[in-house]
Amino acid sequence: MLLVKISSEFYAALIVLVLFAGIITTFERTIKNNCLMVILVANFLMLILDAVTWLLEYNGMVNVLYEILTISSVSLLYIIIAAFNYYIYFYLSEKTRVSVWVGHFGLPICIAGIFMWVTSPVHGQVFYIEDGVYIHGPMYAFSQILGASIILFDVILTFRHRKKLEILDFVAIISYMFLPLVALVITMNYPEVGSLLIYLSVTLSMLMVYTFIHVQQSIELKEKENALTQERLSIMMSQIQPHFLYNSLNAIYYLCTKDPEMAQKAIGEFSDYLRGNLDSLRTKDPVPFEKELDHIKNYLALEKMRFDDDLNIIYDIQAKNFKLPALTVQPIVENAVKYGVGKSPDGGTVTIKSREYEDRYEIIVDDDGVGGYSEKKREYDGRSHIGIQNVRERLRIQCQGTLKIKSEIGRGTTVVITVPKLTD
């Protein structure tokens, strides 16, 4: 029996160490979480001291040392109770208005309890040692009620503000208070169990609190990350849409002086495009490549009207059955026309290819224009550079994709977009 008791407490102490490491590495450093750290440190020391106390009792060793270890372990239990009372206060203060005295409620009571145990070797009212055996005194039950009163206070406080709490946190907090109370009742009715059941119940409750709160914090962190991602995507899309509209309208403007009839036709096509595809321009979710290709064809049709024979377009599409962020290829094609073919005195060709491989899809946008594009030097204007960074970032966020550029002066520019085949 002795071996079981000592082993169980050392094992529980090991669990507490793991929880402490988890809080240190993953929890935000706040006053509330500092309370949890105090609880875990006190819990670890309490378990170790109590295990040694069991060993001393069964081996009939020095009474004074036995008394010191017993008082120390019980004092640590009071510290845990007071720290958890502070934890409840700081936690509820984040959710609702709570009076300051609530946080300090348990401290004087715990100090009184510790004082009773520290002085018990003198008066013997709480416990005494007789022939190396630990015996409860007449005031033992009262000393336990002191700690239980704080726990009951926290229970009432938690139930009072239950509507302000997340369900997982509510269950965890109640369990932390409920299990030690049950263990206390059992211990008072079966003294031979000693403090083992109480200490182990505190550790089990702490494990539940950590698990529930850690899960809740993980959920909240994921929600915050998703919100930030969607916000970034919204900003990025707002950068691209005006750029696309500007280029399209600029092409129509040019046609108004060169070929009014063609300009009229272009306006009609552009109007139909906006009417049918405005939703996809605003979408934050990946879209089918075929839909992206329709955007490109509409844009290039407008630019073809502007450049006429100076712009040649080749489509070499061998893969369509995949998705990618909306307006991913569009800005790349715009750059190929505006900064590649558009700057070449003899015009040129823009080639759009798509390929499927075992682990990925690739879209290649190639032009034989002037070349010489450099992201480091930002030889294109700021708007172009922002557009490429925008595309690269959305590829990374939405589908773990990549964008690579190879450009040579006088030979043109090739952009390769890679979309990996993600497995569920």
Short mmCIF file of C-alpha atoms in Angstrom, two decimals:
data_model
loop_
_atom_site.label_atom_id
_atom_site.label_comp_id
_atom_site.label_asym_id
_atom_site.label_seq_id
_atom_site.Cartn_x
_atom_site.Cartn_y
_atom_site.Cartn_z
CA MET A 1 0.00 0.00 0.00
CA LEU A 2 2.87 2.36 0.86
CA LEU A 3 4.45 1.82 -2.54
CA VAL A 4 1.14 2.57 -4.29
CA LYS A 5 0.66 5.81 -2.36
CA ILE A 6 4.18 7.08 -2.94
CA SER A 7 4.24 6.06 -6.61
CA SER A 8 0.88 7.70 -7.31
CA GLU A 9 2.03 11.00 -5.83
CA PHE A 10 5.33 11.01 -7.71
CA TYR A 11 3.47 10.21 -10.92
CA ALA A 12 1.03 13.06 -10.23
CA ALA A 13 4.01 15.37 -9.61
CA LEU A 14 5.39 14.41 -13.01
CA ILE A 15 2.06 15.35 -14.64
CA VAL A 16 2.16 18.71 -12.86
CA LEU A 17 5.65 19.35 -14.24
CA VAL A 18 4.38 18.70 -17.77
CA LEU A 19 1.47 21.10 -17.24
CA PHE A 20 3.86 23.75 -15.89
CA ALA A 21 6.05 23.40 -18.97
CA GLY A 22 2.95 23.75 -21.14
CA ILE A 23 1.90 26.99 -19.46
CA ILE A 24 5.42 28.43 -19.66
CA THR A 25 5.73 27.72 -23.38
CA THR A 26 2.19 28.21 -24.74
CA PHE A 27 0.19 30.45 -22.40
CA GLU A 28 0.29 34.23 -22.55
CA ARG A 29 1.98 35.76 -19.52
CA THR A 30 -0.89 37.40 -17.63
CA ILE A 31 -1.71 37.80 -13.93
CA LYS A 32 -4.39 35.14 -14.34
CA ASN A 33 -1.98 32.62 -15.85
CA ASN A 34 0.64 33.51 -13.25
CA CYS A 35 -1.86 32.28 -10.67
CA LEU A 36 -2.01 28.96 -12.52
CA MET A 37 1.78 28.77 -12.40
CA VAL A 38 1.76 29.38 -8.62
CA ILE A 39 -0.85 26.62 -8.26
CA LEU A 40 1.24 24.17 -10.27
CA VAL A 41 4.47 24.91 -8.41
CA ALA A 42 2.72 24.56 -5.05
CA ASN A 43 0.96 21.42 -6.24
CA PHE A 44 4.26 19.83 -7.33
CA LEU A 45 5.97 20.58 -4.00
CA MET A 46 2.92 19.41 -2.05
CA LEU A 47 2.90 16.03 -3.79
CA ILE A 48 6.63 15.49 -3.30
CA LEU A 49 6.53 16.46 0.38
CA ASP A 50 3.47 14.31 1.05
CA ALA A 51 5.12 11.31 -0.60
CA VAL A 52 8.16 11.74 1.68
CA THR A 53 5.81 12.16 4.64
CA TRP A 54 4.21 8.77 3.93
CA LEU A 55 7.68 7.23 3.85
CA LEU A 56 8.63 8.78 7.19
CA GLU A 57 5.43 7.62 8.89
CA TYR A 58 5.75 4.02 7.82
CA ASN A 59 9.40 3.89 8.82
CA GLY A 60 8.88 5.51 12.23
CA MET A 61 11.50 8.19 11.66
CA VAL A 62 12.09 11.47 13.52
CA ASN A 63 8.82 13.07 14.64
CA VAL A 64 10.02 16.67 14.21
CA LEU A 65 10.92 16.15 10.55
CA TYR A 66 7.63 14.38 10.00
CA GLU A 67 5.75 17.32 11.52
CA ILE A 68 7.62 19.83 9.36
CA LEU A 69 6.83 17.94 6.18
CA THR A 70 3.17 17.49 7.13
CA ILE A 71 2.74 21.20 7.94
CA SER A 72 4.56 22.21 4.76
CA SER A 73 2.41 20.04 2.48
CA VAL A 74 -0.83 21.22 4.05
CA SER A 75 0.33 24.87 3.92
CA LEU A 76 0.97 24.43 0.21
CA LEU A 77 -2.60 23.16 -0.16
CA TYR A 78 -3.87 26.38 1.43
CA ILE A 79 -1.65 28.39 -0.96
CA ILE A 80 -3.22 26.51 -3.88
CA ILE A 81 -6.72 27.31 -2.63
CA ALA A 82 -5.88 31.02 -2.18
CA ALA A 83 -4.19 31.20 -5.59
CA PHE A 84 -7.18 29.59 -7.27
CA ASN A 85 -9.46 32.12 -5.58
CA TYR A 86 -7.32 34.86 -7.17
CA TYR A 87 -7.47 33.02 -10.48
CA ILE A 88 -11.29 32.97 -10.37
CA TYR A 89 -11.30 36.71 -9.61
CA PHE A 90 -8.96 37.65 -12.47
CA TYR A 91 -10.76 35.32 -14.86
CA LEU A 92 -14.22 36.74 -14.05
CA SER A 93 -12.83 40.30 -14.17
CA GLU A 94 -12.09 39.72 -17.86
CA LYS A 95 -15.72 38.80 -18.46
CA THR A 96 -17.68 41.06 -16.12
CA ARG A 97 -17.46 43.54 -13.25
CA VAL A 98 -16.27 41.89 -10.01
CA SER A 99 -15.49 43.60 -6.69
CA VAL A 100 -11.83 43.65 -5.62
CA TRP A 101 -12.58 42.04 -2.25
CA VAL A 102 -13.58 38.85 -4.06
CA GLY A 103 -9.97 38.27 -5.07
CA HIS A 104 -8.71 38.75 -1.51
CA PHE A 105 -11.46 36.68 0.11
CA GLY A 106 -9.44 33.47 0.46
CA LEU A 107 -6.12 34.94 1.58
CA PRO A 108 -6.87 35.75 5.28
CA ILE A 109 -8.75 32.47 5.71
CA CYS A 110 -5.83 30.50 4.29
CA ILE A 111 -3.40 32.38 6.52
CA ALA A 112 -5.54 31.43 9.52
CA GLY A 113 -5.55 27.79 8.40
CA ILE A 114 -1.77 27.74 7.93
CA PHE A 115 -1.35 29.30 11.39
CA MET A 116 -3.47 26.53 12.96
CA TRP A 117 -1.29 23.84 11.36
CA VAL A 118 2.02 25.55 12.11
CA THR A 119 1.15 25.87 15.81
CA SER A 120 -0.42 22.42 16.11
CA PRO A 121 2.79 20.75 17.35
CA VAL A 122 2.39 22.99 20.41
CA HIS A 123 -1.35 22.63 21.11
CA GLY A 124 -2.12 19.42 19.22
CA GLN A 125 -5.57 20.63 18.19
CA VAL A 126 -5.24 19.98 14.44
CA PHE A 127 -2.90 16.97 14.44
CA TYR A 128 -0.24 15.34 16.58
CA ILE A 129 2.34 12.56 16.22
CA GLU A 130 2.21 9.61 18.55
CA ASP A 131 4.78 6.84 18.20
CA GLY A 132 5.55 7.99 14.66
CA VAL A 133 1.87 7.85 13.66
CA TYR A 134 -0.07 10.86 12.35
CA ILE A 135 -3.36 11.43 14.29
CA HIS A 136 -6.14 13.98 13.67
CA GLY A 137 -6.81 16.41 16.49
CA PRO A 138 -10.21 17.83 17.58
CA MET A 139 -9.81 20.94 15.38
CA TYR A 140 -8.80 18.99 12.26
CA ALA A 141 -12.31 19.09 10.77
CA PHE A 142 -12.51 22.86 11.34
CA SER A 143 -9.16 23.38 9.56
CA GLN A 144 -10.56 21.49 6.58
CA ILE A 145 -13.76 23.49 6.64
CA LEU A 146 -11.71 26.70 6.35
CA GLY A 147 -10.32 25.57 3.00
CA ALA A 148 -13.68 24.15 1.92
CA SER A 149 -15.39 27.48 2.66
CA ILE A 150 -13.18 29.23 0.11
CA ILE A 151 -13.88 26.56 -2.48
CA LEU A 152 -17.64 26.83 -1.82
CA PHE A 153 -17.36 30.61 -2.15
CA ASP A 154 -15.70 30.16 -5.55
CA VAL A 155 -18.41 27.69 -6.58
CA ILE A 156 -21.16 30.18 -5.73
CA LEU A 157 -19.26 32.98 -7.47
CA THR A 158 -18.81 30.87 -10.60
CA PHE A 159 -22.46 29.87 -10.73
CA ARG A 160 -23.51 33.47 -10.23
CA HIS A 161 -21.54 34.56 -13.30
CA ARG A 162 -21.98 31.34 -15.32
CA LYS A 163 -23.67 33.18 -18.20
CA LYS A 164 -20.49 35.17 -18.74
CA LEU A 165 -18.31 32.06 -19.04
CA GLU A 166 -17.55 29.76 -21.93
CA ILE A 167 -19.07 26.33 -21.33
CA LEU A 168 -15.66 24.59 -21.39
CA ASP A 169 -14.19 27.00 -18.85
CA PHE A 170 -17.26 26.71 -16.63
CA VAL A 171 -17.02 22.91 -16.55
CA ALA A 172 -13.27 23.02 -15.87
CA ILE A 173 -13.55 25.52 -13.03
CA ILE A 174 -16.45 23.72 -11.36
CA SER A 175 -14.62 20.38 -11.64
CA TYR A 176 -11.53 21.90 -10.03
CA MET A 177 -13.61 22.87 -7.01
CA PHE A 178 -15.96 19.89 -6.95
CA LEU A 179 -13.44 17.02 -6.94
CA PRO A 180 -11.42 18.25 -3.90
CA LEU A 181 -14.67 18.76 -1.98
CA VAL A 182 -15.69 15.16 -2.66
CA ALA A 183 -12.21 13.97 -1.67
CA LEU A 184 -12.44 16.01 1.54
CA VAL A 185 -15.74 14.39 2.52
CA ILE A 186 -14.32 10.91 1.88
CA THR A 187 -11.15 11.69 3.83
CA MET A 188 -13.07 12.97 6.86
CA ASN A 189 -15.14 9.77 6.92
CA TYR A 190 -12.18 7.46 6.25
CA PRO A 191 -9.15 8.99 8.07
CA GLU A 192 -6.93 6.04 7.13
CA VAL A 193 -6.85 7.38 3.58
CA GLY A 194 -5.01 10.42 4.87
CA SER A 195 -4.42 13.44 2.64
CA LEU A 196 -3.57 11.32 -0.41
CA LEU A 197 -7.03 11.50 -1.99
CA ILE A 198 -7.26 15.29 -1.55
CA TYR A 199 -3.86 15.94 -3.10
CA LEU A 200 -4.49 13.64 -6.04
CA SER A 201 -7.93 15.17 -6.64
CA VAL A 202 -6.34 18.65 -6.75
CA THR A 203 -3.87 17.40 -9.38
CA LEU A 204 -6.60 15.75 -11.45
CA SER A 205 -8.68 18.93 -11.27
CA MET A 206 -5.69 21.01 -12.36
CA LEU A 207 -5.23 18.70 -15.34
CA MET A 208 -8.87 19.25 -16.32
CA VAL A 209 -8.56 23.03 -15.93
CA TYR A 210 -5.42 23.09 -18.06
CA THR A 211 -6.96 20.90 -20.75
CA PHE A 212 -10.22 22.81 -21.04
CA ILE A 213 -8.59 26.24 -20.92
CA HIS A 214 -5.86 25.24 -23.35
CA VAL A 215 -8.47 23.95 -25.79
CA GLN A 216 -10.48 27.15 -25.40
CA GLN A 217 -7.42 29.34 -25.96
CA SER A 218 -6.48 27.29 -29.02
CA ILE A 219 -9.97 27.84 -30.45
CA GLU A 220 -9.80 31.58 -29.75
CA LEU A 221 -6.32 31.82 -31.27
CA LYS A 222 -7.48 29.99 -34.40
CA GLU A 223 -10.46 32.34 -34.71
CA LYS A 224 -8.17 35.37 -34.37
CA GLU A 225 -5.79 33.97 -36.99
CA ASN A 226 -8.68 33.33 -39.37
CA ALA A 227 -10.02 36.84 -38.81
CA LEU A 228 -6.58 38.36 -39.46
CA THR A 229 -6.15 36.23 -42.58
CA GLN A 230 -9.53 37.30 -43.96
CA GLU A 231 -8.70 40.93 -43.18
CA ARG A 232 -5.40 40.65 -45.04
CA LEU A 233 -7.12 39.01 -47.99
CA SER A 234 -9.69 41.82 -48.09
CA ILE A 235 -6.92 44.42 -48.18
CA MET A 236 -5.09 42.52 -50.90
CA MET A 237 -8.20 42.13 -53.05
CA SER A 238 -8.94 45.84 -52.68
CA GLN A 239 -5.45 46.52 -54.08
CA ILE A 240 -5.95 44.33 -57.15
CA GLN A 241 -9.54 45.15 -58.17
CA PRO A 242 -8.98 48.90 -58.85
CA HIS A 243 -5.82 48.00 -60.74
CA PHE A 244 -7.70 45.60 -63.02
CA LEU A 245 -10.55 48.05 -63.59
CA TYR A 246 -8.09 50.85 -64.31
CA ASN A 247 -6.25 48.83 -66.95
CA SER A 248 -9.46 47.71 -68.64
CA LEU A 249 -10.95 51.19 -68.73
CA ASN A 250 -7.62 52.59 -69.95
CA ALA A 251 -7.76 50.19 -72.90
CA ILE A 252 -11.31 51.32 -73.72
CA TYR A 253 -10.25 54.97 -73.41
CA TYR A 254 -7.50 54.42 -75.94
CA LEU A 255 -9.97 52.78 -78.36
CA CYS A 256 -12.33 55.76 -78.12
CA THR A 257 -9.89 57.86 -80.16
CA LYS A 258 -8.53 55.08 -82.37
CA ASP A 259 -11.68 53.10 -83.20
CA PRO A 260 -14.98 54.39 -81.72
CA GLU A 261 -16.99 51.38 -83.00
CA MET A 262 -14.52 48.96 -81.44
CA ALA A 263 -14.65 51.02 -78.24
CA GLN A 264 -18.44 50.69 -78.17
CA LYS A 265 -18.12 46.92 -78.55
CA ALA A 266 -15.48 46.83 -75.84
CA ILE A 267 -17.70 48.76 -73.43
CA GLY A 268 -20.50 46.27 -74.02
CA GLU A 269 -18.18 43.31 -73.39
CA PHE A 270 -16.73 44.99 -70.33
CA SER A 271 -20.22 45.70 -68.97
CA ASP A 272 -21.23 42.06 -69.46
CA TYR A 273 -18.03 40.97 -67.74
CA LEU A 274 -18.69 43.14 -64.69
CA ARG A 275 -22.30 42.02 -64.47
CA GLY A 276 -21.44 38.33 -64.54
CA ASN A 277 -18.16 38.24 -62.63
CA LEU A 278 -18.19 40.97 -59.98
CA ASP A 279 -18.89 38.41 -57.24
CA SER A 280 -15.79 36.42 -58.10
CA LEU A 281 -13.72 39.62 -57.97
CA ARG A 282 -14.73 40.02 -54.32
CA THR A 283 -14.43 36.40 -53.25
CA LYS A 284 -11.90 35.42 -50.60
CA ASP A 285 -12.11 31.70 -51.36
CA PRO A 286 -10.16 29.85 -54.07
CA VAL A 287 -11.95 29.71 -57.44
CA PRO A 288 -11.76 27.18 -60.31
CA PHE A 289 -8.90 27.87 -62.70
CA GLU A 290 -11.39 27.87 -65.56
CA LYS A 291 -13.13 30.85 -64.00
CA GLU A 292 -9.80 32.65 -63.60
CA LEU A 293 -9.07 31.87 -67.23
CA ASP A 294 -12.33 33.56 -68.25
CA HIS A 295 -11.18 36.74 -66.47
CA ILE A 296 -7.89 36.59 -68.35
CA LYS A 297 -9.58 36.08 -71.74
CA ASN A 298 -11.91 39.03 -71.13
CA TYR A 299 -9.01 41.25 -70.15
CA LEU A 300 -6.83 40.17 -73.08
CA ALA A 301 -9.71 40.65 -75.50
CA LEU A 302 -9.83 44.28 -74.43
CA GLU A 303 -6.07 44.67 -74.69
CA LYS A 304 -6.08 42.98 -78.09
CA MET A 305 -8.44 45.70 -79.31
CA ARG A 306 -5.95 48.26 -78.11
CA PHE A 307 -2.70 46.74 -79.38
CA ASP A 308 -4.14 44.96 -82.43
CA ASP A 309 -1.38 42.99 -84.21
CA ASP A 310 1.26 44.13 -81.75
CA LEU A 311 -0.18 41.71 -79.20
CA ASN A 312 -0.35 37.99 -79.88
CA ILE A 313 -1.92 35.60 -77.40
CA ILE A 314 -1.32 31.86 -77.15
CA TYR A 315 -3.31 29.58 -74.84
CA ASP A 316 -1.74 26.18 -74.07
CA ILE A 317 -4.10 24.86 -71.43
CA GLN A 318 -3.60 21.20 -70.46
CA ALA A 319 -5.03 21.28 -66.94
CA LYS A 320 -8.16 22.98 -65.64
CA ASN A 321 -9.46 20.86 -62.77
CA PHE A 322 -8.01 22.76 -59.83
CA LYS A 323 -8.58 25.88 -57.76
CA LEU A 324 -6.47 28.89 -56.90
CA PRO A 325 -7.02 32.32 -55.30
CA ALA A 326 -9.19 34.67 -57.36
CA LEU A 327 -7.26 37.14 -59.55
CA THR A 328 -4.02 35.26 -59.13
CA VAL A 329 -3.01 34.97 -62.78
CA GLN A 330 -4.76 38.19 -63.88
CA PRO A 331 -2.15 40.64 -62.45
CA ILE A 332 0.69 38.57 -63.92
CA VAL A 333 -0.89 38.72 -67.38
CA GLU A 334 -1.39 42.47 -66.96
CA ASN A 335 2.33 42.90 -66.22
CA ALA A 336 3.24 40.78 -69.24
CA VAL A 337 1.15 43.04 -71.49
CA LYS A 338 1.95 46.39 -69.92
CA TYR A 339 5.63 46.00 -69.04
CA GLY A 340 6.70 43.25 -71.43
CA VAL A 341 4.96 43.40 -74.81
CA GLY A 342 3.69 46.96 -74.31
CA LYS A 343 7.22 48.37 -73.93
CA SER A 344 8.61 46.48 -76.92
CA PRO A 345 8.67 48.56 -80.15
CA ASP A 346 7.68 45.50 -82.18
CA GLY A 347 5.08 44.18 -79.74
CA GLY A 348 5.21 40.50 -78.85
CA THR A 349 3.45 37.39 -77.64
CA VAL A 350 1.96 36.44 -74.30
CA THR A 351 1.70 32.68 -73.75
CA ILE A 352 -0.42 31.17 -70.98
CA LYS A 353 0.14 27.51 -70.12
CA SER A 354 -1.18 25.12 -67.49
CA ARG A 355 0.23 21.72 -66.56
CA GLU A 356 -0.63 18.93 -64.13
CA TYR A 357 2.01 16.92 -62.29
CA GLU A 358 1.84 14.20 -59.68
CA ASP A 359 2.04 16.59 -56.73
CA ARG A 360 1.14 19.99 -58.19
CA TYR A 361 -0.38 22.18 -60.87
CA GLU A 362 1.58 24.87 -62.68
CA ILE A 363 0.49 27.98 -64.55
CA ILE A 364 3.15 29.61 -66.72
CA VAL A 365 2.77 33.15 -68.05
CA ASP A 366 5.47 33.88 -70.59
CA ASP A 367 6.12 36.98 -72.69
CA ASP A 368 8.87 37.78 -75.19
CA GLY A 369 8.87 41.48 -74.40
CA VAL A 370 11.66 43.70 -73.12
CA GLY A 371 12.36 41.65 -69.96
CA GLY A 372 14.70 42.84 -67.25
CA TYR A 373 12.14 42.79 -64.44
CA SER A 374 13.70 42.70 -60.97
CA GLU A 375 11.76 42.60 -57.70
CA LYS A 376 14.80 43.79 -55.74
CA LYS A 377 15.35 46.81 -57.97
CA ARG A 378 11.61 47.30 -58.47
CA GLU A 379 12.22 48.44 -62.02
CA TYR A 380 8.51 48.29 -62.64
CA ASP A 381 6.38 50.86 -60.91
CA GLY A 382 5.33 50.49 -57.28
CA ARG A 383 1.83 49.34 -58.21
CA SER A 384 3.19 46.40 -60.22
CA HIS A 385 5.51 45.35 -57.42
CA ILE A 386 2.71 45.48 -54.85
CA GLY A 387 0.49 43.42 -57.16
CA ILE A 388 3.08 40.62 -57.42
CA GLN A 389 3.70 40.60 -53.68
CA ASN A 390 -0.07 40.52 -53.22
CA VAL A 391 -0.43 37.47 -55.47
CA ARG A 392 2.46 35.65 -53.81
CA GLU A 393 1.04 36.25 -50.33
CA ARG A 394 -2.48 35.11 -51.25
CA LEU A 395 -1.07 31.98 -52.87
CA ARG A 396 0.82 31.18 -49.70
CA ILE A 397 -2.11 31.84 -47.36
CA GLN A 398 -4.90 30.19 -49.33
CA CYS A 399 -3.27 27.18 -50.97
CA GLN A 400 0.39 27.04 -49.90
CA GLY A 401 1.34 27.97 -53.45
CA THR A 402 4.41 29.76 -54.78
CA LEU A 403 5.28 32.29 -57.47
CA LYS A 404 8.67 32.44 -59.21
CA ILE A 405 9.91 34.94 -61.81
CA LYS A 406 12.67 34.59 -64.36
CA SER A 407 13.40 37.65 -66.50
CA GLU A 408 16.15 38.45 -68.99
CA ILE A 409 16.70 41.77 -70.76
CA GLY A 410 15.71 41.48 -74.38
CA ARG A 411 14.32 37.96 -73.98
CA GLY A 412 11.21 38.53 -71.90
CA THR A 413 9.81 37.31 -68.60
CA THR A 414 8.47 33.96 -67.40
CA VAL A 415 6.32 33.64 -64.29
CA VAL A 416 5.60 30.19 -62.84
CA ILE A 417 2.73 29.79 -60.35
CA THR A 418 2.71 26.48 -58.46
CA VAL A 419 -0.40 25.16 -56.73
CA PRO A 420 0.33 22.00 -54.69
CA LYS A 421 -2.16 19.13 -54.56
CA LEU A 422 -3.12 19.24 -50.89
CA THR A 423 -4.32 16.03 -49.23
CA ASP A 424 -7.04 16.12 -46.58
#
